[in-house]
Short mmCIF file of C-alpha atoms in Angstrom, two decimals:
data_model
loop_
_atom_site.label_atom_id
_atom_site.label_comp_id
_atom_site.label_asym_id
_atom_site.label_seq_id
_atom_site.Cartn_x
_atom_site.Cartn_y
_atom_site.Cartn_z
CA MET A 1 20.29 5.05 -21.93
CA THR A 2 19.36 8.71 -22.28
CA ARG A 3 16.60 10.31 -20.25
CA THR A 4 14.52 10.66 -23.41
CA GLU A 5 14.89 6.96 -24.20
CA ASP A 6 14.04 6.07 -20.62
CA ARG A 7 10.83 8.13 -20.74
CA ARG A 8 9.90 6.56 -24.08
CA GLN A 9 10.39 3.05 -22.70
CA HIS A 10 8.34 3.93 -19.63
CA ARG A 11 5.47 5.20 -21.79
CA GLU A 12 5.59 2.02 -23.87
CA ARG A 13 5.55 -0.11 -20.72
CA LEU A 14 2.46 1.70 -19.45
CA LYS A 15 0.72 1.30 -22.82
CA ARG A 16 1.36 -2.45 -22.72
CA ALA A 17 0.03 -2.59 -19.17
CA GLU A 18 -3.13 -0.70 -20.15
CA ALA A 19 -3.66 -3.16 -23.00
CA LEU A 20 -3.26 -6.06 -20.57
CA LEU A 21 -5.70 -4.37 -18.22
CA ARG A 22 -8.31 -4.33 -20.97
CA LEU A 23 -7.58 -7.86 -22.21
CA GLY A 24 -7.12 -9.43 -18.80
CA PHE A 25 -3.96 -10.55 -17.03
CA PRO A 26 -3.11 -14.15 -18.08
CA LEU A 27 -3.17 -17.01 -15.61
CA ALA A 28 0.56 -17.47 -16.16
CA PRO A 29 1.94 -13.99 -16.94
CA SER A 30 5.39 -13.55 -18.42
CA GLU A 31 8.09 -11.67 -16.57
CA ALA A 32 7.58 -8.77 -18.98
CA ASP A 33 3.83 -8.77 -18.23
CA VAL A 34 4.53 -8.57 -14.52
CA ILE A 35 7.03 -5.70 -14.82
CA ASP A 36 4.73 -3.75 -17.15
CA MET A 37 1.78 -4.10 -14.78
CA ALA A 38 3.94 -3.29 -11.76
CA ALA A 39 4.98 -0.04 -13.48
CA LEU A 40 1.31 0.90 -13.90
CA PHE A 41 0.57 0.34 -10.22
CA LYS A 42 3.70 2.20 -9.18
CA GLN A 43 2.54 5.18 -11.20
CA ALA A 44 -1.00 4.91 -9.80
CA LEU A 45 0.35 5.44 -6.27
CA ALA A 46 2.96 8.07 -7.14
CA PRO A 47 2.43 11.59 -5.70
CA ALA A 48 1.59 13.03 -9.13
CA SER A 49 -1.52 10.82 -9.23
CA GLY A 50 -3.37 13.00 -6.72
CA GLN A 51 -4.92 12.98 -3.27
CA SER A 52 -7.30 10.07 -3.92
CA ARG A 53 -4.65 7.81 -5.40
CA ALA A 54 -4.84 5.16 -2.69
CA ARG A 55 -8.48 4.36 -3.39
CA ALA A 56 -7.83 4.72 -7.14
CA ALA A 57 -5.07 2.09 -6.90
CA ALA A 58 -7.47 -0.27 -5.11
CA ARG A 59 -10.02 0.26 -7.88
CA LEU A 60 -7.30 -0.43 -10.44
CA SER A 61 -6.54 -3.70 -8.65
CA HIS A 62 -10.21 -4.69 -8.83
CA ARG A 63 -10.31 -3.79 -12.55
CA LEU A 64 -7.33 -6.06 -13.15
CA ASN A 65 -9.04 -8.87 -11.26
CA GLU A 66 -12.34 -8.49 -13.10
CA ALA A 67 -10.74 -8.31 -16.55
CA ALA A 68 -8.70 -11.44 -15.83
CA ALA A 69 -11.84 -13.26 -14.66
CA ARG A 70 -13.57 -12.38 -17.93
CA ARG A 71 -10.59 -13.73 -19.86
CA ALA A 72 -10.35 -16.96 -17.84
CA PRO A 73 -13.50 -17.47 -15.72
CA ALA A 74 -14.08 -20.14 -13.09
CA GLU A 75 -13.48 -23.63 -14.43
CA ARG A 76 -17.11 -24.63 -13.83
CA THR A 77 -20.29 -23.23 -12.34
CA LEU A 78 -19.92 -21.97 -8.80
CA ALA A 79 -22.39 -22.66 -6.01
CA CYS A 80 -22.04 -19.01 -4.91
CA LYS A 81 -25.29 -17.14 -5.56
CA THR A 82 -26.85 -13.81 -4.62
CA GLY A 83 -27.94 -13.97 -0.99
CA CYS A 84 -25.59 -16.82 -0.09
CA ALA A 85 -23.53 -15.30 2.71
CA TYR A 86 -22.07 -18.18 4.72
CA CYS A 87 -18.53 -16.98 4.00
CA CYS A 88 -19.53 -13.47 5.17
CA ARG A 89 -19.92 -14.68 8.76
CA SER A 90 -17.19 -15.47 11.28
CA ASN A 91 -14.36 -15.23 8.73
CA ARG A 92 -11.60 -12.67 9.19
CA VAL A 93 -11.07 -10.60 6.04
CA ALA A 94 -7.59 -9.21 5.37
CA VAL A 95 -7.49 -5.80 3.67
CA THR A 96 -4.83 -3.37 2.52
CA ALA A 97 -5.07 0.32 3.37
CA PRO A 98 -6.11 1.34 -0.19
CA GLU A 99 -8.98 -1.17 -0.11
CA VAL A 100 -10.19 0.34 3.18
CA PHE A 101 -10.12 3.86 1.73
CA LEU A 102 -12.05 2.76 -1.35
CA ILE A 103 -14.72 1.10 0.81
CA LEU A 104 -14.92 4.19 3.02
CA ALA A 105 -15.31 6.51 0.02
CA THR A 106 -18.07 4.28 -1.36
CA LEU A 107 -19.90 4.25 1.97
CA GLU A 108 -19.65 8.01 2.32
CA ALA A 109 -21.00 8.50 -1.20
CA THR A 110 -23.98 6.22 -0.59
CA ALA A 111 -24.59 6.70 3.15
CA SER A 112 -28.04 8.21 2.58
CA GLY A 113 -29.07 5.64 -0.02
CA LYS A 114 -31.79 3.10 0.67
CA GLY A 115 -30.52 0.02 2.44
CA LYS A 116 -27.01 1.38 3.03
CA PRO A 117 -25.53 1.15 6.51
CA ARG A 118 -25.50 4.38 8.52
CA LEU A 119 -21.93 5.50 9.14
CA SER A 120 -22.86 6.48 12.69
CA ASP A 121 -23.80 2.86 13.46
CA LEU A 122 -21.20 1.16 11.29
CA SER A 123 -18.22 2.08 13.45
CA ALA A 124 -19.84 0.52 16.52
CA ARG A 125 -20.58 -2.68 14.61
CA CYS A 126 -17.00 -2.79 13.34
CA HIS A 127 -15.61 -2.45 16.87
CA ALA A 128 -17.94 -5.12 18.24
CA ILE A 129 -16.76 -7.65 15.64
CA ALA A 130 -13.09 -6.66 15.77
CA ARG A 131 -13.00 -7.37 19.52
CA LEU A 132 -13.99 -11.02 19.01
CA ASP A 133 -11.22 -13.61 19.00
CA ASN A 134 -11.30 -16.55 16.57
CA LYS A 135 -13.13 -18.84 19.02
CA ALA A 136 -15.86 -16.27 19.64
CA ARG A 137 -16.24 -15.64 15.93
CA VAL A 138 -16.79 -19.32 15.26
CA GLU A 139 -19.30 -19.62 18.10
CA GLN A 140 -21.22 -16.40 17.46
CA LYS A 141 -20.94 -16.30 13.65
CA PRO A 142 -21.24 -12.50 13.45
CA ALA A 143 -22.23 -11.12 10.07
CA CYS A 144 -19.72 -8.87 8.34
CA SER A 145 -20.35 -5.27 9.33
CA LEU A 146 -21.00 -4.50 5.64
CA LEU A 147 -23.58 -7.24 5.15
CA GLU A 148 -27.17 -6.01 4.75
CA ALA A 149 -30.01 -8.53 4.30
CA ASN A 150 -27.44 -11.15 3.26
CA LEU A 151 -26.11 -8.84 0.54
CA CYS A 152 -22.78 -7.04 0.51
CA SER A 153 -23.43 -3.30 0.69
CA VAL A 154 -20.10 -2.58 -1.05
CA TYR A 155 -20.06 -5.52 -3.46
CA ASP A 156 -18.50 -3.64 -6.38
CA VAL A 157 -15.53 -2.61 -4.23
CA ARG A 158 -15.33 -5.69 -1.98
CA PRO A 159 -11.78 -6.60 -0.90
CA ALA A 160 -9.53 -9.06 -2.70
CA THR A 161 -9.95 -11.60 0.11
CA CYS A 162 -13.69 -11.75 -0.59
CA ARG A 163 -13.15 -11.98 -4.34
CA GLN A 164 -10.80 -14.91 -3.84
CA THR A 165 -13.41 -16.96 -1.97
CA SER A 166 -15.48 -19.37 -4.04
CA ALA A 167 -17.07 -22.83 -3.84
CA PHE A 168 -18.22 -25.36 -6.41
CA ASP A 169 -20.53 -27.08 -3.91
CA LEU A 170 -22.70 -25.55 -1.18
CA ALA A 171 -22.64 -28.61 1.11
CA PRO A 172 -19.09 -28.11 2.46
CA CYS A 173 -19.90 -24.43 3.15
CA LEU A 174 -22.93 -25.49 5.21
CA ASP A 175 -20.91 -28.15 7.04
CA GLU A 176 -18.27 -25.61 7.96
CA PHE A 177 -20.81 -22.97 8.99
CA GLU A 178 -22.74 -25.41 11.18
CA GLY A 179 -19.56 -26.77 12.73
CA ARG A 180 -19.98 -30.30 11.42
CA ALA A 181 -16.68 -30.23 9.49
CA PRO A 182 -14.85 -26.99 10.32
CA ASP A 183 -11.55 -28.18 8.87
CA GLN A 184 -12.94 -29.70 5.70
CA PRO A 185 -11.38 -28.18 2.56
CA ILE A 186 -13.81 -26.33 0.32
CA ALA A 187 -13.11 -26.77 -3.37
CA GLY A 188 -13.19 -23.48 -5.24
CA SER A 189 -11.94 -21.95 -8.46
CA ARG A 190 -8.19 -21.97 -8.94
CA ASN A 191 -8.59 -19.43 -11.74
CA LEU A 192 -10.31 -16.90 -9.48
CA TRP A 193 -7.75 -17.57 -6.75
CA LEU A 194 -4.91 -16.80 -9.18
CA HIS A 195 -6.58 -13.68 -10.59
CA THR A 196 -7.10 -12.25 -7.13
CA GLY A 197 -3.59 -13.16 -6.08
CA HIS A 198 -2.14 -11.35 -9.09
CA SER A 199 -4.22 -8.22 -8.54
CA GLN A 200 -3.34 -8.09 -4.85
CA LEU A 201 0.34 -8.66 -5.64
CA MET A 202 0.41 -5.76 -8.10
CA LEU A 203 -1.27 -3.44 -5.59
CA MET A 204 1.27 -4.37 -2.94
CA VAL A 205 4.17 -3.81 -5.36
CA GLY A 206 2.76 -0.35 -6.10
CA LEU A 207 2.66 0.33 -2.36
CA LYS A 208 6.18 -0.96 -1.80
CA ALA A 209 7.61 0.98 -4.74
CA ASN A 210 6.18 4.19 -3.24
CA ARG A 211 7.31 3.33 0.31
CA PHE A 212 3.84 2.81 1.73
CA PRO A 213 3.08 0.01 4.20
CA THR A 214 2.08 -3.25 2.52
CA ARG A 215 0.55 -4.78 5.65
CA ARG A 216 -2.96 -6.18 5.64
CA TYR A 217 -5.39 -5.69 8.51
CA GLU A 218 -8.64 -7.19 9.76
CA LEU A 219 -11.43 -5.46 7.84
CA ASN A 220 -13.58 -4.34 10.77
CA ALA A 221 -10.69 -2.95 12.82
CA ALA A 222 -9.24 -1.07 9.85
CA LEU A 223 -12.59 0.30 8.68
CA ALA A 224 -13.42 1.53 12.19
CA ARG A 225 -10.08 3.33 12.32
CA ALA A 226 -10.63 4.96 8.92
CA LEU A 227 -14.18 5.98 9.86
CA GLU A 228 -12.97 7.66 13.04
CA THR A 229 -9.92 9.39 11.52
CA PRO A 230 -10.73 12.71 9.80
CA ASN A 231 -9.29 12.87 6.27
CA SER A 232 -7.93 9.37 6.78
CA GLU A 233 -6.74 8.76 3.22
CA ALA A 234 -5.05 12.16 2.92
CA ARG A 235 -3.30 11.71 6.26
CA TRP A 236 -2.13 8.22 5.30
CA LEU A 237 -0.79 9.46 1.96
CA GLU A 238 1.11 12.20 3.79
CA GLY A 239 2.93 9.57 5.84
CA ALA A 240 0.77 9.16 8.96
CA ASP A 241 0.40 5.40 9.41
CA ILE A 242 -3.05 5.54 10.98
CA PHE A 243 -3.22 1.72 11.13
CA GLU A 244 0.18 1.29 12.74
CA ASP A 245 -1.08 -0.15 16.03
CA LEU A 246 -3.48 -2.62 14.40
CA PRO A 247 -2.13 -6.19 14.28
CA PRO A 248 -1.44 -7.35 10.73
CA ILE A 249 -3.19 -10.49 9.50
CA GLY A 250 -2.79 -12.66 6.44
CA GLU A 251 0.99 -12.46 6.55
CA ASP A 252 2.57 -14.62 3.85
CA ALA A 253 6.34 -15.03 3.51
CA GLY A 254 6.01 -16.13 -0.12
CA LEU A 255 3.92 -13.10 -0.99
CA GLU A 256 6.40 -10.80 0.74
CA ARG A 257 9.29 -12.30 -1.23
CA ALA A 258 7.37 -11.84 -4.47
CA VAL A 259 6.57 -8.20 -3.64
CA ASN A 260 10.21 -7.48 -2.78
CA GLY A 261 11.51 -9.28 -5.87
CA ILE A 262 9.19 -7.54 -8.33
CA THR A 263 9.80 -4.15 -6.72
CA ALA A 264 13.57 -4.65 -7.04
CA ALA A 265 13.24 -5.79 -10.66
CA LEU A 266 11.09 -2.77 -11.45
CA ALA A 267 13.68 -0.46 -9.90
CA ARG A 268 16.41 -2.02 -12.06
CA THR A 269 14.45 -1.25 -15.23
CA ALA A 270 14.49 2.43 -14.28
CA ASN A 271 18.28 2.52 -13.94
#
C-alpha cells in the first residue's frame, strides 16, 4: 500500500468513527467499528492534537458514552434521580489521568461560580478522603469531595465509573448504605454498563497507542495530586508521570487484554 493510499484509508476510518460518534456506538460493535473508533482516540491523544489533548480525549470518551446511551438507553426507568447521592458516599471511584485533567479544568473554569467548591479547600477534602481505608469509608460514609448539597459539582464531566453506576430500585441502595445488606447485588442497566465500558476502553486504547499510562487511580488522591502540581496536564503530556506513586485501583485483567489486543490490531492496520 502506498503512503497516499494509507492516508486515504486513515481519513476514511476517521470519518466512519465520527459518524459512529454522532449515531452512537452499538451495544455489540463490529471489529471494524472498534478499529475505526480506536483510530479516532489514538489521533485525539497524538502530539499534533495540542497541549490540552488529554482532557479533550476524556471529553471525547464522554461524548461516545452519551451518544450510545441516546441510541440504546437504559432498559427501563432508573431509580436514580437528582439529589440521590447514596452511591456518591464511601465508594472508591477509579479514574484515568485524562478524566482527572478534564475535571480539574472544569473546576478551574468555574471556581468562582456560585455553589462551586473552592480549590483552596478542595485539595484538603481530597486528602482527607484518600487517607481512609475501605473499612473507614464504610463506617464514616464520607461524601465525594465533588459533591455539593447532594449534587455533583462536575456532573457533565463526571468519570466513567460514576456514569456506569445505576439502579432500577432504590431499596437495595438504601440497604447497602445503611449496612443492612452490604453485599447485596444492586440491579442496574446493562446497556449503560456496556456503553461506559466501551467508552473507557477506547480512551485506554488511545492512551496505550500513544504510550501513556493506562492505570486508573482513586479519584480523590489523583485530583489532589493534579491540584497541587503546577501545569499538571502539560507536565504529564511531556512524559512526567505525576501519578506514578499513587496505587492503581480498578485493575482488570480482561480489560487490559482487550486494550492490548485492540492496540495491536490498530497498529497492524497502519502497516
